[in-house]
Short mmCIF file of C-alpha atoms and ligand atoms in Angstrom, two decimals:
data_model
loop_
_atom_site.label_atom_id
_atom_site.label_comp_id
_atom_site.label_asym_id
_atom_site.label_seq_id
_atom_site.Cartn_x
_atom_site.Cartn_y
_atom_site.Cartn_z
CA MET Z 1 -105.46 -58.40 148.47
CA ASP Z 2 -108.22 -60.95 147.91
CA ARG Z 3 -110.16 -61.96 150.96
CA ARG Z 4 -109.44 -65.62 150.33
CA ASN Z 5 -105.74 -64.95 150.37
CA PHE Z 6 -105.75 -62.68 153.36
CA LEU Z 7 -104.13 -65.27 155.56
CA LYS Z 8 -101.50 -66.37 153.09
CA GLY Z 9 -98.74 -68.04 155.04
CA ALA Z 10 -100.79 -68.48 158.19
CA ALA Z 11 -100.52 -71.61 160.26
CA VAL Z 12 -103.64 -73.54 159.38
CA THR Z 13 -104.16 -76.67 161.38
CA ALA Z 14 -106.99 -79.11 161.52
CA VAL Z 15 -107.88 -80.39 164.93
CA ALA Z 16 -110.56 -82.95 165.69
CA VAL Z 17 -111.61 -83.13 169.31
CA GLY Z 18 -114.14 -84.84 171.49
CA THR Z 19 -115.16 -88.47 171.42
CA SER Z 20 -118.56 -89.01 169.95
CA ASP Z 21 -118.01 -86.14 167.52
CA LEU Z 22 -114.89 -87.57 165.94
CA GLY Z 23 -116.74 -89.32 163.15
CA THR Z 24 -118.81 -86.29 162.25
CA ALA Z 25 -115.83 -83.96 162.41
CA ALA Z 26 -113.67 -86.30 160.31
CA GLU Z 27 -116.37 -86.49 157.64
CA HIS Z 28 -116.62 -82.73 157.63
CA LEU Z 29 -112.85 -82.37 157.34
CA SER Z 30 -112.82 -84.78 154.44
CA SER Z 31 -115.43 -82.82 152.53
CA MET Z 32 -113.61 -79.56 153.31
CA ALA Z 33 -110.37 -80.93 151.90
CA GLU Z 34 -112.12 -81.76 148.65
CA GLU Z 35 -113.57 -78.26 148.44
CA GLU Z 36 -110.30 -76.39 149.16
CA PRO Z 37 -111.96 -74.21 151.77
CA GLU Z 38 -111.35 -70.52 152.10
CA THR Z 39 -109.07 -69.41 154.87
CA LEU Z 40 -111.07 -68.90 158.02
CA LEU Z 41 -109.66 -65.49 158.91
CA ALA Z 42 -111.06 -63.12 156.32
CA SER Z 43 -109.80 -59.69 157.33
CA ALA Z 44 -107.24 -57.84 159.35
CA PRO Z 45 -108.44 -56.84 162.82
CA MET Z 46 -110.12 -53.50 163.44
CA LEU Z 47 -109.56 -51.81 166.81
CA GLN Z 48 -112.83 -50.29 167.98
CA ASN Z 49 -113.83 -48.02 170.86
CA PHE Z 50 -110.50 -46.61 171.98
CA ALA Z 51 -110.54 -46.38 175.78
CA GLU Z 52 -108.28 -46.31 178.83
CA THR Z 53 -108.66 -49.88 180.05
CA SER Z 54 -110.33 -51.75 177.23
CA VAL Z 55 -110.47 -52.10 173.49
CA GLY Z 56 -112.53 -54.03 170.97
CA VAL Z 57 -110.92 -56.23 168.33
CA VAL Z 58 -113.21 -57.10 165.43
CA PHE Z 59 -112.44 -59.20 162.36
CA ALA Z 60 -114.23 -61.11 159.63
CA VAL Z 61 -114.27 -64.88 159.19
CA ASN Z 62 -115.41 -67.12 156.36
CA GLY Z 63 -117.18 -69.77 158.36
CA LEU Z 64 -118.65 -70.66 161.72
CA ALA Z 65 -115.94 -69.83 164.20
CA ASN Z 66 -115.01 -69.03 167.75
CA GLY Z 67 -112.40 -66.26 167.60
CA TYR Z 68 -109.87 -64.99 170.05
CA VAL Z 69 -107.09 -62.50 170.67
CA LEU Z 70 -103.72 -63.23 172.25
CA VAL Z 71 -102.68 -60.03 173.98
CA GLY Z 72 -99.71 -59.04 176.14
CA GLU Z 73 -97.11 -56.36 176.80
CA ARG Z 74 -94.17 -58.30 175.41
CA ALA Z 75 -93.40 -58.01 171.72
CA ASP Z 76 -93.06 -61.79 171.40
CA LEU Z 77 -96.39 -62.33 173.19
CA GLY Z 78 -94.53 -64.40 175.78
CA ASP Z 79 -96.83 -63.00 178.45
CA ALA Z 80 -99.98 -63.15 176.33
CA ARG Z 81 -103.37 -64.08 177.65
CA LYS Z 82 -106.06 -65.48 175.42
CA VAL Z 83 -109.34 -63.59 175.28
CA LEU Z 84 -112.25 -65.33 173.59
CA CYS Z 85 -114.99 -63.58 171.69
CA GLY Z 86 -118.38 -63.26 173.29
CA GLY Z 87 -119.58 -62.15 176.66
CA CYS Z 88 -119.33 -63.46 180.17
CA ARG Z 89 -121.71 -66.42 179.95
CA MET Z 90 -120.24 -68.23 176.96
CA ALA Z 91 -117.90 -67.82 174.02
CA ASP Z 92 -119.57 -66.67 170.86
CA ILE Z 93 -119.68 -68.42 167.51
CA ASP Z 94 -120.42 -66.55 164.31
CA GLU Z 95 -120.21 -67.20 160.59
CA ARG Z 96 -118.96 -63.76 159.58
CA VAL Z 97 -117.86 -61.37 162.32
CA ILE Z 98 -115.83 -62.04 165.44
CA GLN Z 99 -115.87 -59.45 168.23
CA VAL Z 100 -113.41 -59.76 171.10
CA ARG Z 101 -113.66 -57.44 174.07
CA ILE Z 102 -110.38 -57.01 175.91
CA THR Z 103 -110.71 -55.56 179.40
CA GLY Z 104 -108.43 -55.05 182.39
CA LEU Z 105 -105.84 -53.09 180.41
CA LYS Z 106 -103.58 -50.39 181.82
CA PRO Z 107 -104.06 -46.80 180.57
CA ALA Z 108 -101.58 -45.29 178.12
CA THR Z 109 -99.84 -48.63 177.68
CA LYS Z 110 -98.60 -50.32 174.54
CA TYR Z 111 -99.87 -53.86 173.92
CA TYR Z 112 -99.10 -56.48 171.32
CA TYR Z 113 -101.72 -58.85 169.97
CA ARG Z 114 -102.49 -61.56 167.47
CA ILE Z 115 -105.87 -62.79 166.25
CA GLY Z 116 -106.97 -66.36 165.72
CA ALA Z 117 -110.07 -68.48 165.31
CA ASP Z 118 -111.22 -72.05 165.67
CA ARG Z 119 -113.46 -73.33 162.90
CA ILE Z 120 -116.47 -74.90 164.55
CA HIS Z 121 -118.55 -77.79 163.25
CA TYR Z 122 -122.01 -77.39 164.70
CA GLY Z 123 -124.50 -80.11 163.96
CA GLY Z 124 -126.90 -79.50 166.81
CA GLY Z 125 -127.14 -79.35 170.59
CA TYR Z 126 -124.32 -81.81 171.46
CA ASP Z 127 -122.76 -82.12 168.01
CA MET Z 128 -119.96 -79.57 168.23
CA ALA Z 129 -116.29 -79.85 167.36
CA VAL Z 130 -113.26 -77.76 166.53
CA ILE Z 131 -112.34 -78.76 162.99
CA GLY Z 132 -109.53 -76.36 162.27
CA SER Z 133 -107.64 -73.44 163.72
CA GLU Z 134 -105.97 -70.43 162.20
CA GLU Z 135 -103.83 -67.66 163.57
CA ASP Z 136 -102.80 -64.54 161.74
CA PRO Z 137 -99.00 -64.73 161.64
CA ARG Z 138 -98.70 -61.00 162.19
CA ILE Z 139 -98.36 -59.39 165.60
CA TYR Z 140 -100.12 -56.04 165.83
CA THR Z 141 -99.95 -53.32 168.46
CA PHE Z 142 -102.22 -50.80 170.12
CA THR Z 143 -101.78 -48.25 172.87
CA THR Z 144 -104.61 -47.58 175.29
CA ALA Z 145 -105.95 -44.08 175.93
CA GLY Z 146 -105.02 -42.13 179.04
CA LYS Z 147 -103.73 -38.92 180.50
CA ALA Z 148 -100.16 -40.05 180.00
CA LEU Z 149 -100.58 -40.65 176.27
CA LYS Z 150 -99.38 -37.46 174.61
CA GLY Z 151 -100.76 -38.29 171.22
CA SER Z 152 -103.00 -36.97 168.47
CA PHE Z 153 -106.33 -37.71 166.83
CA CYS Z 154 -107.57 -37.64 163.26
CA VAL Z 155 -111.16 -37.24 162.04
CA ILE Z 156 -112.78 -38.47 158.85
CA ASN Z 157 -116.45 -38.10 157.96
CA ASP Z 158 -119.09 -38.57 155.28
CA THR Z 159 -117.13 -41.20 153.48
CA HIS Z 160 -120.37 -42.74 152.10
CA VAL Z 161 -118.52 -45.80 150.73
CA ARG Z 162 -116.62 -43.59 148.24
CA TRP Z 163 -113.41 -45.56 148.01
CA ASN Z 164 -111.66 -43.01 145.79
CA ALA Z 165 -111.84 -40.58 148.71
CA ILE Z 166 -111.39 -43.06 151.55
CA GLY Z 167 -108.17 -44.45 150.06
CA PRO Z 168 -106.29 -41.11 150.14
CA GLU Z 169 -107.78 -40.34 153.53
CA LEU Z 170 -106.38 -43.57 154.95
CA ASP Z 171 -103.03 -42.84 153.29
CA ARG Z 172 -102.91 -39.47 155.00
CA ILE Z 173 -103.87 -40.98 158.34
CA ALA Z 174 -101.13 -43.59 157.97
CA ALA Z 175 -98.61 -40.80 157.39
CA LEU Z 176 -99.85 -38.82 160.39
CA ALA Z 177 -99.87 -41.89 162.67
CA PRO Z 178 -102.45 -40.60 165.16
CA SER Z 179 -103.23 -42.28 168.48
CA CYS Z 180 -106.84 -42.75 167.36
CA VAL Z 181 -109.25 -41.90 164.57
CA ILE Z 182 -112.78 -40.61 164.98
CA TRP Z 183 -115.04 -41.70 162.12
CA ASN Z 184 -117.55 -38.89 162.37
CA GLY Z 185 -120.54 -40.45 160.69
CA ASP Z 186 -122.12 -41.27 157.35
CA ALA Z 187 -119.78 -44.15 156.70
CA SER Z 188 -122.88 -45.74 155.16
CA ASN Z 189 -125.49 -44.88 152.61
CA THR Z 190 -128.38 -47.26 153.26
CA GLU Z 191 -126.91 -50.67 153.99
CA GLU Z 192 -129.34 -53.56 153.87
CA SER Z 193 -127.14 -56.60 154.54
CA LEU Z 194 -124.48 -57.65 156.98
CA GLU Z 195 -122.17 -58.19 154.03
CA ASP Z 196 -122.56 -54.51 153.11
CA LEU Z 197 -121.34 -53.54 156.57
CA VAL Z 198 -118.47 -56.02 156.52
CA SER Z 199 -117.32 -54.51 153.23
CA ILE Z 200 -117.23 -51.02 154.72
CA TYR Z 201 -115.46 -51.61 158.01
CA LEU Z 202 -113.63 -54.94 157.91
CA ASP Z 203 -113.06 -56.26 154.43
CA HIS Z 204 -112.95 -53.28 152.09
CA PRO Z 205 -111.55 -53.25 148.53
CA LEU Z 206 -108.65 -50.88 149.26
CA ASP Z 207 -105.03 -51.97 149.52
CA ARG Z 208 -104.69 -50.75 153.09
CA LYS Z 209 -106.43 -53.79 154.59
CA ASP Z 210 -104.93 -53.28 158.03
CA TYR Z 211 -105.92 -49.61 158.30
CA ALA Z 212 -107.39 -50.07 161.77
CA ALA Z 213 -105.25 -52.95 163.05
CA CYS Z 214 -102.83 -50.71 164.98
CA THR Z 215 -104.83 -47.46 164.99
CA PRO Z 216 -107.94 -47.56 167.21
CA TYR Z 217 -111.16 -46.09 165.90
CA LEU Z 218 -114.04 -44.32 167.60
CA PHE Z 219 -117.38 -43.84 165.91
CA CYS Z 220 -119.96 -41.06 165.99
CA PRO Z 221 -122.76 -42.36 163.79
CA GLY Z 222 -124.31 -40.12 161.17
CA ASN Z 223 -127.91 -40.07 159.99
CA HIS Z 224 -127.08 -42.55 157.21
CA ASP Z 225 -125.56 -44.99 159.70
CA SER Z 226 -129.00 -45.89 160.97
CA ARG Z 227 -130.60 -46.32 157.55
CA GLY Z 228 -131.17 -49.74 156.00
CA ARG Z 229 -132.00 -52.98 157.79
CA ALA Z 230 -128.36 -53.82 158.48
CA ASN Z 231 -127.63 -50.48 160.11
CA ARG Z 232 -130.44 -51.03 162.57
CA HIS Z 233 -128.05 -53.59 164.08
CA LEU Z 234 -124.76 -51.86 163.42
CA GLU Z 235 -123.39 -53.46 166.57
CA ARG Z 236 -122.92 -56.66 164.55
CA VAL Z 237 -119.80 -55.05 163.03
CA TRP Z 238 -119.23 -52.00 165.22
CA MET Z 239 -119.23 -53.32 168.74
CA TYR Z 240 -120.43 -51.42 171.75
CA ARG Z 241 -118.21 -50.21 174.55
CA GLN Z 242 -117.68 -52.57 177.41
CA PRO Z 243 -120.71 -53.20 179.60
CA GLU Z 244 -118.63 -52.29 182.65
CA GLU Z 245 -117.83 -48.91 181.11
CA ARG Z 246 -121.42 -47.70 181.33
CA SER Z 247 -124.23 -47.89 183.82
CA SER Z 248 -127.45 -49.72 183.09
CA ARG Z 249 -129.00 -46.30 182.54
CA ASP Z 250 -126.64 -45.80 179.58
CA TRP Z 251 -127.05 -49.28 178.18
CA ASP Z 252 -128.14 -48.09 174.74
CA LEU Z 253 -125.29 -45.57 174.50
CA GLY Z 254 -122.82 -48.18 173.41
CA ARG Z 255 -120.57 -46.01 171.27
CA ASN Z 256 -120.64 -42.65 173.04
CA PHE Z 257 -117.20 -41.95 174.39
CA ALA Z 258 -115.42 -39.71 176.90
CA VAL Z 259 -111.71 -40.49 176.92
CA ARG Z 260 -108.51 -38.73 177.85
CA LEU Z 261 -105.80 -38.43 175.25
CA GLY Z 262 -103.01 -36.62 177.05
CA ASP Z 263 -104.17 -33.08 177.79
CA MET Z 264 -107.26 -33.51 175.64
CA ALA Z 265 -110.64 -34.91 176.65
CA LEU Z 266 -112.51 -36.34 173.66
CA ILE Z 267 -116.32 -36.55 173.82
CA GLY Z 268 -118.38 -38.48 171.25
CA LEU Z 269 -122.10 -37.85 170.70
CA ASP Z 270 -124.65 -39.16 168.23
CA THR Z 271 -126.93 -36.51 166.73
CA ALA Z 272 -129.02 -39.35 165.20
CA GLU Z 273 -131.39 -38.72 162.28
CA ASP Z 274 -131.64 -35.54 160.25
CA LYS Z 275 -135.43 -35.90 160.12
CA LEU Z 276 -138.02 -35.88 162.86
CA ASP Z 277 -139.30 -39.12 164.35
CA THR Z 278 -142.77 -37.98 163.26
CA ASN Z 279 -141.78 -37.66 159.60
CA PRO Z 280 -144.14 -40.03 157.71
CA ARG Z 281 -141.24 -41.26 155.58
CA PHE Z 282 -139.85 -43.00 158.66
CA ALA Z 283 -143.02 -44.93 159.49
CA GLY Z 284 -142.46 -44.41 163.20
CA LEU Z 285 -139.29 -46.53 163.15
CA PHE Z 286 -136.88 -44.01 164.68
CA LYS Z 287 -136.53 -42.71 168.23
CA SER Z 288 -133.96 -39.94 167.87
CA GLY Z 289 -135.76 -37.72 170.39
CA PRO Z 290 -135.42 -39.90 173.50
CA TYR Z 291 -131.99 -41.07 172.30
CA ARG Z 292 -130.69 -37.49 172.35
CA GLU Z 293 -132.22 -36.91 175.78
CA ALA Z 294 -130.48 -40.02 177.13
CA GLN Z 295 -127.20 -38.70 175.80
CA THR Z 296 -127.81 -35.35 177.51
CA VAL Z 297 -127.97 -37.07 180.90
CA TRP Z 298 -124.83 -39.04 180.05
CA LEU Z 299 -123.03 -35.91 178.82
CA ARG Z 300 -123.79 -33.99 182.01
CA ASP Z 301 -122.27 -36.82 184.02
CA VAL Z 302 -119.12 -37.35 181.98
CA LEU Z 303 -118.32 -33.64 181.86
CA SER Z 304 -118.10 -33.67 185.66
CA ARG Z 305 -115.94 -36.79 185.76
CA PRO Z 306 -112.59 -35.77 187.31
CA ASP Z 307 -110.48 -37.06 184.43
CA ILE Z 308 -112.61 -35.16 181.89
CA ALA Z 309 -113.18 -31.99 183.93
CA SER Z 310 -109.45 -31.65 184.61
CA ALA Z 311 -108.43 -31.78 180.95
CA PRO Z 312 -107.02 -28.49 179.62
CA PHE Z 313 -108.66 -29.11 176.24
CA LEU Z 314 -112.15 -30.42 175.55
CA VAL Z 315 -113.03 -31.47 172.01
CA THR Z 316 -116.48 -32.79 171.13
CA PHE Z 317 -117.38 -34.83 168.06
CA CYS Z 318 -120.82 -35.31 166.53
CA HIS Z 319 -122.08 -35.76 162.98
CA ILE Z 320 -124.73 -33.08 162.43
CA PRO Z 321 -123.57 -29.52 163.17
CA LEU Z 322 -124.71 -27.91 166.41
CA PHE Z 323 -124.62 -24.41 164.95
CA ASP Z 324 -125.54 -22.70 161.69
CA ASP Z 325 -126.19 -18.98 161.31
CA ASP Z 326 -127.87 -19.15 157.91
CA PRO Z 327 -131.59 -18.55 158.56
CA VAL Z 328 -132.70 -20.64 155.58
CA HIS Z 329 -130.90 -23.75 156.82
CA ASN Z 330 -133.31 -26.26 158.31
CA PRO Z 331 -132.62 -26.66 162.06
CA GLY Z 332 -134.06 -30.18 162.25
CA ASP Z 333 -137.02 -29.50 164.53
CA ILE Z 334 -139.71 -28.42 162.07
CA ALA Z 335 -142.79 -30.42 163.04
CA PRO Z 336 -144.39 -32.56 161.92
CA ASP Z 337 -142.50 -33.55 158.81
CA ASP Z 338 -139.46 -31.25 158.40
CA THR Z 339 -141.08 -29.14 155.68
CA ASP Z 340 -141.49 -25.39 155.79
CA PRO Z 341 -141.21 -22.82 152.99
CA ARG Z 342 -138.82 -20.78 155.14
CA TYR Z 343 -136.12 -23.42 154.77
CA SER Z 344 -134.12 -24.56 151.79
CA SER Z 345 -134.34 -28.30 152.54
CA ASP Z 346 -136.65 -30.86 154.14
CA TYR Z 347 -133.89 -32.28 156.30
CA ALA Z 348 -131.65 -30.85 159.00
CA TYR Z 349 -128.63 -28.75 158.06
CA TRP Z 350 -127.95 -28.50 161.76
CA GLN Z 351 -129.44 -29.94 164.94
CA ARG Z 352 -131.10 -27.22 167.02
CA THR Z 353 -132.57 -29.79 169.41
CA CYS Z 354 -129.11 -31.16 170.23
CA ALA Z 355 -127.62 -27.67 170.31
CA ARG Z 356 -130.15 -26.58 172.93
CA MET Z 357 -129.49 -29.67 175.06
CA TRP Z 358 -125.74 -30.08 174.65
CA GLY Z 359 -124.51 -26.60 173.71
CA PRO Z 360 -124.93 -25.00 177.15
CA LEU Z 361 -123.31 -28.00 178.86
CA LEU Z 362 -120.32 -27.77 176.53
CA HIS Z 363 -120.14 -24.00 177.02
CA GLU Z 364 -120.20 -24.40 180.79
CA ALA Z 365 -117.44 -27.01 180.61
CA GLY Z 366 -115.27 -24.66 178.53
CA CYS Z 367 -115.27 -26.82 175.41
CA GLN Z 368 -112.99 -25.21 172.83
CA LEU Z 369 -114.12 -27.07 169.74
CA VAL Z 370 -116.97 -29.11 168.28
CA ILE Z 371 -116.00 -31.12 165.21
CA SER Z 372 -119.03 -32.03 163.13
CA ALA Z 373 -119.79 -33.19 159.59
CA HIS Z 374 -122.90 -33.89 157.47
CA MET Z 375 -122.76 -30.88 155.14
CA HIS Z 376 -120.14 -32.33 152.74
CA ARG Z 377 -118.53 -28.92 152.73
CA TYR Z 378 -115.72 -27.85 155.00
CA ARG Z 379 -116.24 -24.73 157.09
CA PHE Z 380 -115.16 -23.10 160.33
CA ASP Z 381 -117.50 -21.26 162.69
CA PRO Z 382 -115.65 -19.13 165.24
CA PRO Z 383 -116.84 -18.97 168.85
CA ALA Z 384 -119.28 -16.27 169.97
CA ALA Z 385 -119.98 -14.41 173.20
CA ASP Z 386 -122.57 -16.94 174.36
CA ARG Z 387 -120.78 -19.97 172.86
CA CYS Z 388 -117.18 -20.55 173.85
CA TRP Z 389 -116.79 -23.44 171.42
CA ALA Z 390 -115.83 -23.05 167.83
CA GLN Z 391 -117.18 -25.49 165.25
CA LEU Z 392 -115.30 -27.20 162.47
CA VAL Z 393 -117.42 -28.96 159.85
CA GLY Z 394 -115.53 -31.66 157.97
CA GLY Z 395 -115.64 -31.84 154.18
CA GLY Z 396 -117.30 -34.24 151.76
CA TYR Z 397 -116.07 -36.97 149.43
CA SER Z 398 -115.66 -35.21 146.10
CA MET Z 399 -112.30 -35.82 144.43
CA GLN Z 400 -113.00 -33.21 141.77
CA GLU Z 401 -112.25 -29.50 141.74
CA GLY Z 402 -114.79 -27.75 143.93
CA GLU Z 403 -115.80 -27.20 147.50
CA GLY Z 404 -116.76 -30.72 148.52
CA PHE Z 405 -113.20 -31.89 149.07
CA PRO Z 406 -112.61 -34.54 151.73
CA THR Z 407 -110.77 -33.59 154.89
CA VAL Z 408 -108.68 -35.27 157.53
CA ILE Z 409 -108.80 -33.10 160.64
CA GLU Z 410 -105.83 -33.61 162.91
CA GLY Z 411 -105.62 -32.51 166.53
CA ARG Z 412 -102.71 -32.50 168.96
CA VAL Z 413 -101.39 -30.42 171.83
CA MET Z 414 -98.18 -28.55 171.03
CA ASP Z 415 -96.43 -26.03 173.25
CA GLY Z 416 -99.39 -25.90 175.61
CA ARG Z 417 -101.97 -25.14 172.91
CA LEU Z 418 -104.41 -27.30 171.00
CA ARG Z 419 -103.37 -27.28 167.36
CA ILE Z 420 -105.90 -28.33 164.74
CA THR Z 421 -104.70 -28.97 161.20
CA VAL Z 422 -107.22 -29.43 158.41
CA HIS Z 423 -105.77 -31.54 155.59
CA ASN Z 424 -107.41 -31.11 152.18
CA ILE Z 425 -107.37 -34.62 150.71
CA PHE Z 426 -108.19 -33.51 147.16
CA SER Z 427 -105.36 -30.99 146.87
CA GLY Z 428 -102.99 -32.81 149.19
CA SER Z 429 -102.28 -29.58 151.04
CA VAL Z 430 -103.05 -28.11 154.44
CA GLN Z 431 -106.30 -26.17 154.17
CA ASN Z 432 -106.18 -24.41 157.54
CA GLU Z 433 -104.56 -24.44 160.95
CA PHE Z 434 -106.15 -23.29 164.18
CA GLU Z 435 -104.86 -22.99 167.72
CA PHE Z 436 -106.81 -22.94 170.95
CA ASN Z 437 -105.81 -21.91 174.46
CA PRO Z 438 -106.33 -24.21 177.41
CA ILE Z 439 -109.47 -23.95 179.52
CA GLN Z 440 -109.09 -21.23 182.16
CA VAL Z 441 -110.09 -22.76 185.46
FE1 FE2 L 501 -123.17 -37.34 154.55
FE1 FE2 L 502 -125.19 -36.79 157.33
#
């Protein structure tokens, strides 16, 4: 579907408001009519940061706009409240991406919602007017996370803007209908512009435009998701969790997550770069070291949170593996510049620094499984005597015969056990199934 025609059939109204602005707005409307403007709403909504009492709704627009979400528990939105984009102090206006943060939701509850936006004429300090409004005619749904939601998750990773792999992955996810999806990093390559990011997450070229409109997504960034000027401000398209969901200490940890999904607790971590901060190629522009330490403090706290500590199953997600037993695989802490003849690469195959900080905490908490990515090759590492968690490494993006096949990893609790199904997206078959016992308390 073409972006311009995304809102085909939508109610598009032109509204001129104010007093002194009427002339300016009318002139603007007149010129717009001559130009046959694009529809204002330019994408389906994407649900971001699945959580118990809040969710983010993000969508693209084609002009300066103030966007909103109508959300309620009734299917006809008869009880809907209107939530504007932006923070507490004022509503936001943006030319390309609208982010609406919905708070005050009930856990494990189904909600209905619709998106809309007001086109804003902005000529300067007092020269502002609403010059048109659009609402998506469709009503979407989402269900918040929570202990009472007996659902499932799916994981994709290392999509690297390879649409021929992402398309079948999204098809499989649609068939599996999970409660949420974890995008486990390397969605990007090196994105330099906001438009690059919009085309990955909000307005992609695939048919399944509404892939994330009713299925909430969580994000564990990969090393590529911080590369390129645009990715340095990924929050412009991938919003942070709610400010009230994190303390000021955790302010920069906007996408880390610790949520209950029925009997499962899902933990999201960011392993950050696969090269050292001191690597000359990075010109001192990365701070992965302190970022990982900040997450360690956060992880220790969330693992002791009653709702997380009481979960029978603990599954952790992060992009770079936390374990690798091949001695020639670079562990990511080779100072000063990641090079050493003992290792087969000058970048991390696994993250020993994170493993040393997070591994013991996860072991102590009884974590059954770490799902990671980064290697573009599916593998399973069984637990060991000093490491109670197993590790699943998601596949790559190759849609040709070989070992780099893409995976969708599905997790759900069945008959009191955690069942993990690895779907091979190239062959269309189930690659493996694993089952895990609940944590023995
Ligand atoms: Fe990758
Ligand atoms: Fe990676």
